[in-house]
Short mmCIF file of C-alpha atoms and ligand atoms in Angstrom, two decimals:
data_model
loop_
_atom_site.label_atom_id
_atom_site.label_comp_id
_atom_site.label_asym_id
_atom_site.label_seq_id
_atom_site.Cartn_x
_atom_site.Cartn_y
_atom_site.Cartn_z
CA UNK A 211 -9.49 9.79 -14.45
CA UNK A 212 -10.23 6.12 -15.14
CA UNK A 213 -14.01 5.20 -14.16
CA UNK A 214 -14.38 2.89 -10.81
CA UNK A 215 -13.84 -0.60 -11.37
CA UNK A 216 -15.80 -1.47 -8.40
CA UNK A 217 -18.91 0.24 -9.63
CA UNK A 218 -18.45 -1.55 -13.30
CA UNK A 219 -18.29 -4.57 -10.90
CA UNK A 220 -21.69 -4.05 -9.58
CA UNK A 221 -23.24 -3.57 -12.82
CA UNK A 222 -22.37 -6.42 -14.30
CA UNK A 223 -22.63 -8.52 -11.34
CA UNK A 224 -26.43 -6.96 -10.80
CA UNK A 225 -27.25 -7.70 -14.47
CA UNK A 226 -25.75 -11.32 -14.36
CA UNK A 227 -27.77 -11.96 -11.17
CA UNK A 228 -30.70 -11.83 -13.12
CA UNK A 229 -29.57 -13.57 -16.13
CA UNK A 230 -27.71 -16.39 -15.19
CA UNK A 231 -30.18 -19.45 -14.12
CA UNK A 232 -28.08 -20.14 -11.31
CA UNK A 233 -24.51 -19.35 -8.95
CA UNK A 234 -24.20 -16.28 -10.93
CA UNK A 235 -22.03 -15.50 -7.83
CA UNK A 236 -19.82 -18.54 -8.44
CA UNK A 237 -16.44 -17.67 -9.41
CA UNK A 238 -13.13 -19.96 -9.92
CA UNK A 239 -10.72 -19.10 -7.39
CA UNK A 240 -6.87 -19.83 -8.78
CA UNK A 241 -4.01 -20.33 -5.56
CA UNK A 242 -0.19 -21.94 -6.29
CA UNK A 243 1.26 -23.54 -3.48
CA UNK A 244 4.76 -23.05 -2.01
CA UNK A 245 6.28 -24.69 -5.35
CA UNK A 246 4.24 -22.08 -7.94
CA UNK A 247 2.28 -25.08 -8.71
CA UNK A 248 -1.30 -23.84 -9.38
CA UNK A 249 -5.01 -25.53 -8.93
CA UNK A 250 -8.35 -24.12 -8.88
CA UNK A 251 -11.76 -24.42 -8.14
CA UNK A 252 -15.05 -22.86 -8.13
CA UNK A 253 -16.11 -20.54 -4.60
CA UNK A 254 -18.88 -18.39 -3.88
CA UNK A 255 -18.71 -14.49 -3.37
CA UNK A 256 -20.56 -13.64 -0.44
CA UNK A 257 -19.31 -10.06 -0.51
CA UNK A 258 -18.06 -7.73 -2.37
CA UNK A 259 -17.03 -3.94 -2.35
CA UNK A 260 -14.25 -1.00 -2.60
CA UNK A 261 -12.40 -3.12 0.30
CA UNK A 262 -12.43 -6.49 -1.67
CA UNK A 263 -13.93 -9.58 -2.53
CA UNK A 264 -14.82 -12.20 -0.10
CA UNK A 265 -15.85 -15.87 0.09
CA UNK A 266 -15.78 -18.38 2.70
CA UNK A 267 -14.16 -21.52 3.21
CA UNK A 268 -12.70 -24.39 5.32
CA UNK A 269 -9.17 -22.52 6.49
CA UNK A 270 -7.87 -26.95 7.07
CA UNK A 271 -8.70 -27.49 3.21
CA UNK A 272 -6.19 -27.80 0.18
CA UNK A 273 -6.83 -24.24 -0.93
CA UNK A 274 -6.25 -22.73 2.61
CA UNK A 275 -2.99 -24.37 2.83
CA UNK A 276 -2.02 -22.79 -0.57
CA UNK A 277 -3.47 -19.60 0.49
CA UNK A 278 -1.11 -19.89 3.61
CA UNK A 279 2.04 -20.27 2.01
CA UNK A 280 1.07 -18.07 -1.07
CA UNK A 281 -1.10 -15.07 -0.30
CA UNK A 282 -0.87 -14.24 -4.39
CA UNK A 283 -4.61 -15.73 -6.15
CA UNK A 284 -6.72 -15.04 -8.53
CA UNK A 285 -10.75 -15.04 -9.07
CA UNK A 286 -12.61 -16.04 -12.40
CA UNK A 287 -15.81 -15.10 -13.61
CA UNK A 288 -17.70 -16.00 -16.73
CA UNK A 289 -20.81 -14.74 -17.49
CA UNK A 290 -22.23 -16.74 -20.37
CA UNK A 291 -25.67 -15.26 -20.59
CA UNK A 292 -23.87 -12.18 -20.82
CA UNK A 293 -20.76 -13.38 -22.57
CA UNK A 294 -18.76 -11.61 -19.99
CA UNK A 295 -15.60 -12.48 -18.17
CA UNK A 296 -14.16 -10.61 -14.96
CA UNK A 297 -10.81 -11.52 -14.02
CA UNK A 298 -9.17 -10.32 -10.60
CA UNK A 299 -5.79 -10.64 -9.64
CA UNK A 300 -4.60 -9.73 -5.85
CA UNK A 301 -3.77 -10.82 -2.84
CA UNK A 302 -5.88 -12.82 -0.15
CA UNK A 303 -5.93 -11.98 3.69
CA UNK A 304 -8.36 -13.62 6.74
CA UNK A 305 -11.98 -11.70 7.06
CA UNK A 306 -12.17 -10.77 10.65
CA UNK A 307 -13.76 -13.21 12.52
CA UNK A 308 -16.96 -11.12 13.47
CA UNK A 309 -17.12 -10.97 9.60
CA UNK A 310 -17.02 -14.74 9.56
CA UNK A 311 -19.48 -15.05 12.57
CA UNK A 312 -21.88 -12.91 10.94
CA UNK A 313 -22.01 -14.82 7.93
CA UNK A 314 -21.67 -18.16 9.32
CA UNK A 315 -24.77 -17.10 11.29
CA UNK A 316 -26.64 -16.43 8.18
CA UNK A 317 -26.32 -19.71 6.73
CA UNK A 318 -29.36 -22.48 7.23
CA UNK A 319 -28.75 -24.58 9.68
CA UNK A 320 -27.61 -27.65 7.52
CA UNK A 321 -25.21 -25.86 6.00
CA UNK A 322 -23.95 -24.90 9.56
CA UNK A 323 -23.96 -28.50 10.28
CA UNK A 324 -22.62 -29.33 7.19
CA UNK A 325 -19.42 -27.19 7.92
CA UNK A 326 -18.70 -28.78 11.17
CA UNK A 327 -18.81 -32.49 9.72
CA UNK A 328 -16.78 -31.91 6.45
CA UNK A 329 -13.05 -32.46 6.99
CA UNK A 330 -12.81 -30.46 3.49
CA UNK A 331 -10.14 -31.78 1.06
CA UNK A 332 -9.38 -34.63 3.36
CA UNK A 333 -9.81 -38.45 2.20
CA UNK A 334 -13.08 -40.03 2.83
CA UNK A 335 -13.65 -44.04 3.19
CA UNK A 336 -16.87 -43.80 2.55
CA UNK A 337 -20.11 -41.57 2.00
CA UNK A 338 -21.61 -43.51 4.77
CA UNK A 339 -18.42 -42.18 6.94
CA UNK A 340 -19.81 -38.67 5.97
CA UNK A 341 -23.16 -38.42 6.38
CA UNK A 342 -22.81 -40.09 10.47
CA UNK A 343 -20.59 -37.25 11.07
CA UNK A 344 -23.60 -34.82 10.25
CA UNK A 345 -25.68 -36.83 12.28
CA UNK A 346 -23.26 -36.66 15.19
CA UNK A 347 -23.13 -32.69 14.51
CA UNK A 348 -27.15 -32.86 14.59
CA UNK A 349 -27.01 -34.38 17.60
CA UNK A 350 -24.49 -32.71 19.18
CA UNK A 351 -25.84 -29.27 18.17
CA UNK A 352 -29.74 -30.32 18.84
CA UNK A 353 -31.77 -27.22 20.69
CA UNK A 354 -28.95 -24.76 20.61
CA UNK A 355 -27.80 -22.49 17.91
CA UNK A 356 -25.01 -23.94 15.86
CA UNK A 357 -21.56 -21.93 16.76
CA UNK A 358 -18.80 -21.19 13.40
CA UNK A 359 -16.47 -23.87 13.83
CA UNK A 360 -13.02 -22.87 14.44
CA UNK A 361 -11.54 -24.26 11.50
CA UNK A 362 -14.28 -21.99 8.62
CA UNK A 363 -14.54 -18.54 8.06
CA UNK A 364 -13.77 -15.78 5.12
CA UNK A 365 -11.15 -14.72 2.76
CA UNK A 366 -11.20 -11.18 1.47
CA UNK A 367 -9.07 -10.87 -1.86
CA UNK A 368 -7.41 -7.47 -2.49
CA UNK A 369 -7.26 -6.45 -6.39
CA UNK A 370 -4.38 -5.28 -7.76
CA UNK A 371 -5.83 -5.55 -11.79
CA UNK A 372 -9.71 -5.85 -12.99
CA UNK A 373 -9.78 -6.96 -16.23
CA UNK A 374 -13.63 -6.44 -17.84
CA UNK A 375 -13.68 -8.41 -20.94
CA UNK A 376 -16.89 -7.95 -23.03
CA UNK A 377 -17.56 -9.94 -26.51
CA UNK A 378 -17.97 -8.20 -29.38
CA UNK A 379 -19.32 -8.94 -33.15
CA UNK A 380 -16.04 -10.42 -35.51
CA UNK A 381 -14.37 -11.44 -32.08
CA UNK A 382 -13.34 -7.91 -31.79
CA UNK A 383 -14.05 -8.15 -28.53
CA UNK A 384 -13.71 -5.27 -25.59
CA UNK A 385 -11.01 -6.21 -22.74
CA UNK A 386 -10.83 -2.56 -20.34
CA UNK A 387 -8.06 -3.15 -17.46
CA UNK A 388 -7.99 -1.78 -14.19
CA UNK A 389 -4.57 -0.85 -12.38
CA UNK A 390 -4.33 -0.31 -8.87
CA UNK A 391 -2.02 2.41 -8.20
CA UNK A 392 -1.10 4.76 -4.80
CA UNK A 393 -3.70 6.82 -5.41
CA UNK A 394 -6.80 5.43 -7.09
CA UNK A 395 -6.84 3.17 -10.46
CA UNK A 396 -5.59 3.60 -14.13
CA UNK A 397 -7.28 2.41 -17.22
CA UNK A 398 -6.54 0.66 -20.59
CA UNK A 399 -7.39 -1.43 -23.13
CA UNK A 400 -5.70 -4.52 -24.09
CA UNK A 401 -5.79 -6.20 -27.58
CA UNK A 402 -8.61 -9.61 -27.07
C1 FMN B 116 -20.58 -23.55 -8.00
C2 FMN B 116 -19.69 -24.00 -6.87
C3 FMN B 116 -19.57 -23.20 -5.73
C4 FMN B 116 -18.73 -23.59 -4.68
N1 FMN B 116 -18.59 -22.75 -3.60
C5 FMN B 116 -17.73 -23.08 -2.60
C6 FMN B 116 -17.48 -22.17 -1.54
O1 FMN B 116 -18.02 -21.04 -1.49
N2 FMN B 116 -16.62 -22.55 -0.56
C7 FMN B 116 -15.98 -23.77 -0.59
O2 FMN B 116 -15.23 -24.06 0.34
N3 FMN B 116 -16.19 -24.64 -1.60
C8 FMN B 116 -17.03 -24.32 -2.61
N4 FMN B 116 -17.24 -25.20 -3.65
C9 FMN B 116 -16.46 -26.46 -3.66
C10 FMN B 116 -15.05 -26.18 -4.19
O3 FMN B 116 -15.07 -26.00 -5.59
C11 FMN B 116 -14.04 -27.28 -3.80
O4 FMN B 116 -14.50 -28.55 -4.23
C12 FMN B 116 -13.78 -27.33 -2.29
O5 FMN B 116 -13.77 -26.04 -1.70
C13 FMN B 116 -12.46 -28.03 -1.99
O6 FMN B 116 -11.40 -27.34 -2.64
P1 FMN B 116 -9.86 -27.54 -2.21
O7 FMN B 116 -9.66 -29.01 -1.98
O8 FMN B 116 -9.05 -27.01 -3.33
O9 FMN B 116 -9.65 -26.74 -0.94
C14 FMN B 116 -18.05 -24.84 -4.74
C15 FMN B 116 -18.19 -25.64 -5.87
C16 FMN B 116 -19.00 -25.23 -6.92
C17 FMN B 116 -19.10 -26.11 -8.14
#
């Protein structure tokens, strides 16, 4: 029986939380559009368990588009205070959008703001341009609580493989893989 890779997840994420010095939850986040053409950048994990692993996003942006015509992504994590990496390979579906509410309504308020006046991945004349639309959003938005825009809300990835990969004296280093199969998860080792 191969262990759980959720709950080796949780023990390296807890121990990275207190070693990194910051965004220990930032991971890189790997979609291809329609073409198999690939780009990446770095997201946030704002939740994670047995059901997936889920960050939050503008659904208008570049990613979002790839993540519409290409469900397939993967998520990066490196570790360096720990010389760790995680890699996760799956499949990426909406959260729920009383998941997304619930989070969105977490957030500080600027960030809220901040949300409704980006027009994510879009082209932007000037900084100026940018930083009227949050005013506008301040305004707009003064003495009430600020509602999830429409257009923002989660994506929960699905693993199919964990690979742990842990460094090692003479670059022997440890890579474990985890499988998803019907029934649970199988375990190996690959070569580093
Ligand atoms: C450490 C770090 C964390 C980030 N977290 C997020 C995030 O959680 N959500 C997000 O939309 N963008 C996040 N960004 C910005 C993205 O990397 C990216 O610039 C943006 O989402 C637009 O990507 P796209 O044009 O490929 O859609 C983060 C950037 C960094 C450096």
């Amino acid at each position: 029986m191969a262990d759980d890779p959720f709950q080796l997840f949780d023990t390296w994420y807890a121990e990275a939380r207190v070693s990194e010095i910051n965004d220990s939850n930032a991971m890189a986040l790997a979609t291809a559009d329609a073409d198999g053409r690939p780009s990446s950048r770095m997201v946030l994990l704002k939740g994670h368990g047995p059901d997936g692993f889920v960050f939050y996003t503008n659904r208008g942006s570049r990613k979002a588009g790839e993540l519409d015509a290409n469900a397939h992504v993967a998520l990066l994590f490196h570790w360096k205070s720990q010389r760790r990496q995680i890699r996760i390979e799956g499949s990426v579906a909406r959260a729920t959008d009383a998941e997304s509410d619930a989070y969105f309504a977490s957030r500080g308020r600027d960030s809220q703001l901040g949300a409704w006046a980006s027009d994510q991945s879009r082209p932007l004349d000037d900084r100026a341009t940018f930083e009227a639309r949050f005013a506008e959003m301040q305004a707009k938005f003064d003495g009430q609580d600020v509602p999830r825009p429409p257009f923002w809300g989660g994506y929960r990835v699905t693993p199919a493989v964990i690979e742990f990969w842990q460094d090692r004296a003479h670059r022997l280093h440890e890579r474990r893989v985890f499988t998803r199969t019907a029934d649970g998860w199988t375990e190996g080792l690959l070569y580093p």
